[in-house]
Short mmCIF file of C-alpha atoms in Angstrom, two decimals:
data_model
loop_
_atom_site.label_atom_id
_atom_site.label_comp_id
_atom_site.label_asym_id
_atom_site.label_seq_id
_atom_site.Cartn_x
_atom_site.Cartn_y
_atom_site.Cartn_z
CA MET A 1 -4.81 42.12 32.65
CA PRO A 2 -3.97 41.98 35.95
CA ALA A 3 -0.50 38.69 36.35
CA LEU A 4 -2.58 35.34 37.50
CA THR A 5 -2.33 34.18 41.22
CA LEU A 6 -1.68 31.02 41.52
CA GLN A 7 -2.58 28.84 44.91
CA TRP A 8 0.03 26.66 45.53
CA PRO A 9 -0.81 23.49 47.87
CA ALA A 10 2.59 24.08 50.15
CA GLU A 11 1.37 23.17 53.19
CA THR A 12 -0.26 20.18 51.95
CA LEU A 13 2.61 19.35 50.65
CA TRP A 14 5.20 19.74 53.82
CA HIS A 15 2.78 17.86 55.73
CA SER A 16 2.87 15.15 52.99
CA ILE A 17 6.53 14.87 52.52
CA GLU A 18 7.70 16.07 56.10
CA PRO A 19 7.51 12.86 57.40
CA THR A 20 9.65 10.69 55.18
CA TRP A 21 11.89 13.70 54.77
CA PRO A 22 12.03 15.07 58.55
CA GLY A 23 13.40 19.10 58.29
CA PHE A 24 11.74 19.22 54.99
CA SER A 25 10.18 23.14 53.96
CA VAL A 26 8.86 23.97 51.06
CA GLU A 27 9.40 27.40 49.19
CA VAL A 28 7.53 29.21 46.28
CA LEU A 29 9.41 31.82 44.64
CA PRO A 30 7.52 34.29 42.27
CA GLN A 31 10.88 34.22 40.17
CA LEU A 32 14.39 32.97 40.10
CA ASP A 33 17.13 32.26 37.52
CA SER A 34 17.49 28.65 37.94
CA THR A 35 15.65 26.37 40.85
CA ASN A 36 18.74 23.68 40.49
CA SER A 37 21.24 26.98 41.12
CA THR A 38 19.42 28.23 43.66
CA LEU A 39 20.38 24.33 45.38
CA MET A 40 22.99 24.09 44.71
CA GLU A 41 24.58 27.29 45.45
CA ARG A 42 22.84 26.34 49.21
CA ALA A 43 24.30 23.17 49.57
CA ARG A 44 27.98 24.44 48.35
CA ASP A 45 27.39 27.10 51.67
CA GLY A 46 26.53 24.30 53.42
CA TYR A 47 22.10 23.99 53.40
CA LEU A 48 21.81 20.62 52.98
CA GLN A 49 18.31 19.99 54.55
CA PRO A 50 15.72 18.43 52.64
CA VAL A 51 13.72 21.56 50.92
CA LEU A 52 11.14 21.81 47.49
CA LEU A 53 12.15 24.97 45.65
CA VAL A 54 8.92 26.06 43.26
CA ALA A 55 9.44 29.14 40.81
CA GLU A 56 6.53 31.09 39.62
CA GLN A 57 9.04 31.89 36.72
CA GLN A 58 12.49 30.50 35.59
CA LYS A 59 14.76 33.24 33.57
CA ALA A 60 18.10 31.22 33.55
CA GLY A 61 16.94 27.25 33.19
CA ARG A 62 18.80 24.29 32.93
CA GLY A 63 18.55 20.74 31.07
CA ARG A 64 20.97 18.17 30.99
CA MET A 65 24.01 18.91 28.55
CA GLY A 66 24.40 22.17 28.67
CA LYS A 67 20.55 22.80 27.15
CA GLN A 68 19.26 25.73 28.27
CA TRP A 69 14.85 25.00 30.17
CA LEU A 70 13.43 28.89 30.47
CA SER A 71 9.80 29.55 31.13
CA THR A 72 9.09 32.27 28.34
CA GLN A 73 5.34 31.72 28.83
CA PRO A 74 3.60 33.36 31.32
CA VAL A 75 2.95 32.40 35.05
CA GLY A 76 1.41 29.58 35.15
CA GLY A 77 1.82 28.16 31.76
CA SER A 78 4.79 26.18 33.16
CA LEU A 79 5.40 24.18 36.42
CA THR A 80 9.17 24.66 37.29
CA PHE A 81 10.34 22.97 40.35
CA SER A 82 13.70 21.41 42.17
CA LEU A 83 13.46 18.83 45.35
CA GLY A 84 16.81 18.69 47.12
CA LEU A 85 17.48 15.92 49.26
CA PRO A 86 20.57 14.42 51.28
CA LEU A 87 20.76 11.16 49.28
CA GLU A 88 23.87 9.56 50.78
CA ASP A 89 25.42 6.24 50.66
CA CYS A 90 23.11 4.66 47.86
CA ASP A 91 23.91 4.40 44.03
CA LEU A 92 22.93 6.84 42.34
CA SER A 93 22.69 5.34 38.58
CA GLY A 94 19.39 5.61 37.27
CA LEU A 95 18.04 7.98 39.39
CA SER A 96 16.78 9.94 36.85
CA LEU A 97 14.51 7.08 35.35
CA VAL A 98 13.35 6.53 38.27
CA VAL A 99 12.10 10.58 38.65
CA GLY A 100 10.25 9.81 35.16
CA CYS A 101 8.84 6.93 36.31
CA SER A 102 7.38 8.58 39.30
CA LEU A 103 6.31 11.54 37.19
CA ALA A 104 4.69 9.06 34.28
CA HIS A 105 2.43 7.26 36.47
CA SER A 106 1.32 9.90 38.48
CA LEU A 107 -0.08 11.97 35.63
CA ASP A 108 -1.07 8.86 34.02
CA PRO A 109 -1.18 6.18 36.46
CA GLN A 110 -3.89 3.99 33.62
CA HIS A 111 -2.12 4.40 30.85
CA ARG A 112 -4.81 6.57 29.03
CA HIS A 113 -2.33 8.97 27.82
CA GLU A 114 0.18 6.77 27.14
CA LEU A 115 2.74 8.98 28.52
CA ARG A 116 6.42 7.82 27.49
CA LEU A 117 9.81 8.29 29.11
CA LYS A 118 12.57 9.01 26.74
CA TRP A 119 15.72 8.05 28.27
CA PRO A 120 17.70 9.27 30.14
CA ASN A 121 15.64 12.43 30.82
CA ASP A 122 12.62 13.42 28.87
CA LEU A 123 8.96 12.87 29.64
CA TRP A 124 7.26 12.33 26.11
CA TYR A 125 3.38 13.02 25.08
CA ARG A 126 2.32 11.48 21.62
CA GLN A 127 6.40 11.55 20.33
CA ARG A 128 6.34 15.29 21.59
CA LYS A 129 8.63 16.72 24.99
CA LEU A 130 5.63 17.21 27.97
CA GLY A 131 8.64 17.29 30.76
CA GLY A 132 12.27 17.47 31.43
CA ILE A 133 14.63 16.24 34.51
CA LEU A 134 17.87 17.23 35.61
CA VAL A 135 19.70 15.64 38.50
CA GLU A 136 22.85 17.33 39.80
CA VAL A 137 24.92 16.80 42.88
CA CYS A 138 26.65 18.45 45.48
CA MET A 139 29.37 16.77 47.48
CA LEU A 140 30.71 18.77 50.75
CA GLY A 141 33.16 17.02 52.33
CA ARG A 142 31.64 13.35 53.04
CA GLN A 143 28.17 14.58 52.70
CA ARG A 144 26.18 14.69 49.06
CA PHE A 145 22.94 16.67 48.75
CA VAL A 146 21.08 15.78 45.12
CA VAL A 147 18.88 18.20 43.41
CA VAL A 148 16.51 17.25 41.10
CA GLY A 149 15.21 19.65 39.04
CA VAL A 150 11.30 19.28 36.65
CA GLY A 151 9.86 21.33 34.08
CA ILE A 152 6.72 20.97 32.95
CA ASN A 153 4.81 22.73 30.44
CA ILE A 154 0.70 23.16 31.84
CA SER A 155 -0.10 25.43 28.63
CA GLU A 156 0.26 25.47 24.99
CA PRO A 157 3.82 26.98 24.67
CA PRO A 158 4.48 29.85 22.05
CA PRO A 159 5.01 28.76 18.56
CA LEU A 160 9.14 27.58 18.06
CA PRO A 161 10.75 29.78 15.94
CA GLU A 162 11.66 29.48 12.48
CA VAL A 163 14.33 28.26 11.26
CA ASP A 164 16.13 27.49 7.56
CA PRO A 165 13.70 25.40 5.72
CA ALA A 166 16.65 22.44 4.38
CA LEU A 167 17.07 21.83 8.17
CA PRO A 168 14.15 19.37 10.58
CA ALA A 169 11.33 21.35 11.56
CA PRO A 170 11.69 21.14 15.22
CA MET A 171 9.27 19.59 16.94
CA GLN A 172 6.43 21.75 19.04
CA PRO A 173 6.31 20.93 22.83
CA ALA A 174 3.50 18.88 24.33
CA TRP A 175 1.33 20.60 27.11
CA MET A 176 -0.51 19.25 30.31
CA GLN A 177 -3.55 20.81 28.96
CA GLU A 178 -3.80 18.62 26.07
CA LEU A 179 -4.16 15.89 28.37
CA ASP A 180 -6.21 17.57 31.13
CA PRO A 181 -7.85 20.82 29.99
CA ALA A 182 -8.51 22.05 33.68
CA ALA A 183 -4.26 21.36 34.67
CA THR A 184 -2.52 24.17 36.58
CA ALA A 185 0.59 24.24 37.79
CA PRO A 186 -0.23 24.23 41.29
CA SER A 187 -2.65 20.90 40.54
CA VAL A 188 0.45 19.24 38.77
CA LEU A 189 2.64 19.94 41.56
CA GLY A 190 0.09 18.49 44.09
CA GLN A 191 -0.25 15.25 41.93
CA ILE A 192 3.50 15.00 41.94
CA ALA A 193 5.74 15.96 44.72
CA GLN A 194 4.57 13.88 47.81
CA PRO A 195 4.97 10.46 45.16
CA LEU A 196 8.58 11.71 43.74
CA ALA A 197 9.50 12.56 46.99
CA LEU A 198 8.56 9.01 48.18
CA ALA A 199 9.86 7.38 45.27
CA LEU A 200 13.48 9.36 46.45
CA HIS A 201 12.90 8.04 49.16
CA GLN A 202 12.58 4.46 48.20
CA PHE A 203 15.54 4.59 45.63
CA GLY A 204 17.80 5.58 48.48
CA GLN A 205 16.87 2.45 50.11
CA HIS A 206 16.71 -0.14 46.97
CA GLY A 207 18.36 1.63 44.20
CA PHE A 208 17.16 1.50 40.67
CA ALA A 209 16.68 -2.63 40.08
CA PRO A 210 13.15 -2.46 41.60
CA TRP A 211 12.42 0.20 38.94
CA VAL A 212 13.30 -1.87 35.59
CA SER A 213 9.70 -3.02 34.91
CA ARG A 214 8.16 0.31 35.52
CA PHE A 215 10.37 1.59 33.07
CA GLN A 216 10.24 -0.28 30.60
CA VAL A 217 6.17 -0.34 30.40
CA ARG A 218 6.95 3.52 29.26
CA ASP A 219 10.06 2.99 27.14
CA ALA A 220 9.39 5.41 24.51
CA LEU A 221 12.65 4.86 23.03
CA ALA A 222 12.60 0.53 22.83
CA GLY A 223 12.77 -1.11 19.76
CA GLN A 224 13.42 2.22 17.83
CA GLU A 225 16.69 1.77 15.87
CA VAL A 226 18.61 5.01 16.87
CA TRP A 227 22.10 6.82 16.40
CA LEU A 228 24.96 7.40 19.27
CA SER A 229 26.37 10.43 19.28
CA ASP A 230 29.81 8.94 18.24
CA GLY A 231 28.16 7.85 15.26
CA THR A 232 27.23 4.52 16.93
CA GLN A 233 23.29 2.56 14.80
CA GLY A 234 21.88 0.28 16.47
CA ARG A 235 18.13 -0.65 17.59
CA ALA A 236 17.57 0.29 21.85
CA VAL A 237 16.70 -2.87 23.58
CA GLY A 238 16.03 -1.24 27.16
CA VAL A 239 17.88 -0.61 30.31
CA SER A 240 20.29 -2.33 32.08
CA ALA A 241 19.69 -2.56 36.30
CA SER A 242 21.79 0.13 36.50
CA GLY A 243 19.40 2.42 34.68
CA ALA A 244 22.00 2.57 31.29
CA LEU A 245 20.34 2.20 28.07
CA GLN A 246 21.15 -1.01 26.03
CA VAL A 247 21.71 -0.82 22.75
CA ARG A 248 21.99 -3.82 19.79
CA THR A 249 24.68 -3.27 17.44
CA GLU A 250 26.48 -4.82 14.58
CA TYR A 251 29.12 -4.74 17.54
CA GLY A 252 26.80 -6.10 19.73
CA LEU A 253 25.21 -4.88 23.12
CA ARG A 254 26.57 -2.12 23.95
CA ASP A 255 25.59 -0.37 27.74
CA VAL A 256 24.85 3.65 27.11
CA LEU A 257 25.53 5.93 30.59
CA SER A 258 23.26 9.21 30.45
CA ASP A 259 26.92 11.49 30.24
CA GLU A 260 28.57 9.89 27.64
CA VAL A 261 26.11 10.10 24.81
CA SER A 262 22.60 11.92 23.55
CA VAL A 263 20.57 9.86 22.01
CA ARG A 264 17.93 10.66 19.32
CA PRO A 265 15.75 8.04 17.18
CA LEU A 266 17.05 8.39 13.64
CA ALA A 267 14.87 10.39 10.93
CA ARG A 268 12.70 7.51 8.77
CA GLY A 269 12.48 8.08 5.40
#
């Protein structure tokens, strides 16, 4: 069977995003190790222009806290891209939550599918991970370049490998064609890229505070009992104006930072 040829809306996206981010460019490459790593390397070499980089296949993608994000599916089975932007002179707290809000609204504007956001960087559908977000920052002197990586499953992923029966079975990921059977990687990119670029521009001006209520509507952890990687247990009660997860513990309300702990729902008996 010949390889699938994807028709990407590169020119349309350039026309819609360039007025917001002058100097913006769009690149689509057949294969990369990691779109985030590529843009971070370019930034360290001095390339700080706004850019959208798409990889039809990604061989060594990275997620938060060193986790892998691999495009193991055929071309078009997943959407992997990074948006690199010169976001200077603003507080980056809550940035991954803004990205999640923008993606969820673009893909599910009427809340028909009840897409949820699992703090701080996962897009959930029916309690399963549909996509992930990785935010990285490169400083070059006083210049700051932010790279926002996004990975979304488009078609059904291959079955997960079997694990030891004594261990909890991993949850099979979700995929976009569950929501929309006609979804393709190019069509999903066309839905989300321009609103995301605009959301990041607004974030650069106003920070996370205007997005708090939008995140709360889709907060997958709100009201759930959770445990933190240091062993603390409590109930998630939302996020602060700076994007910290707020957990009510026996010792009081605790603000949890994204680089401080990992958070998972407690197993229910």
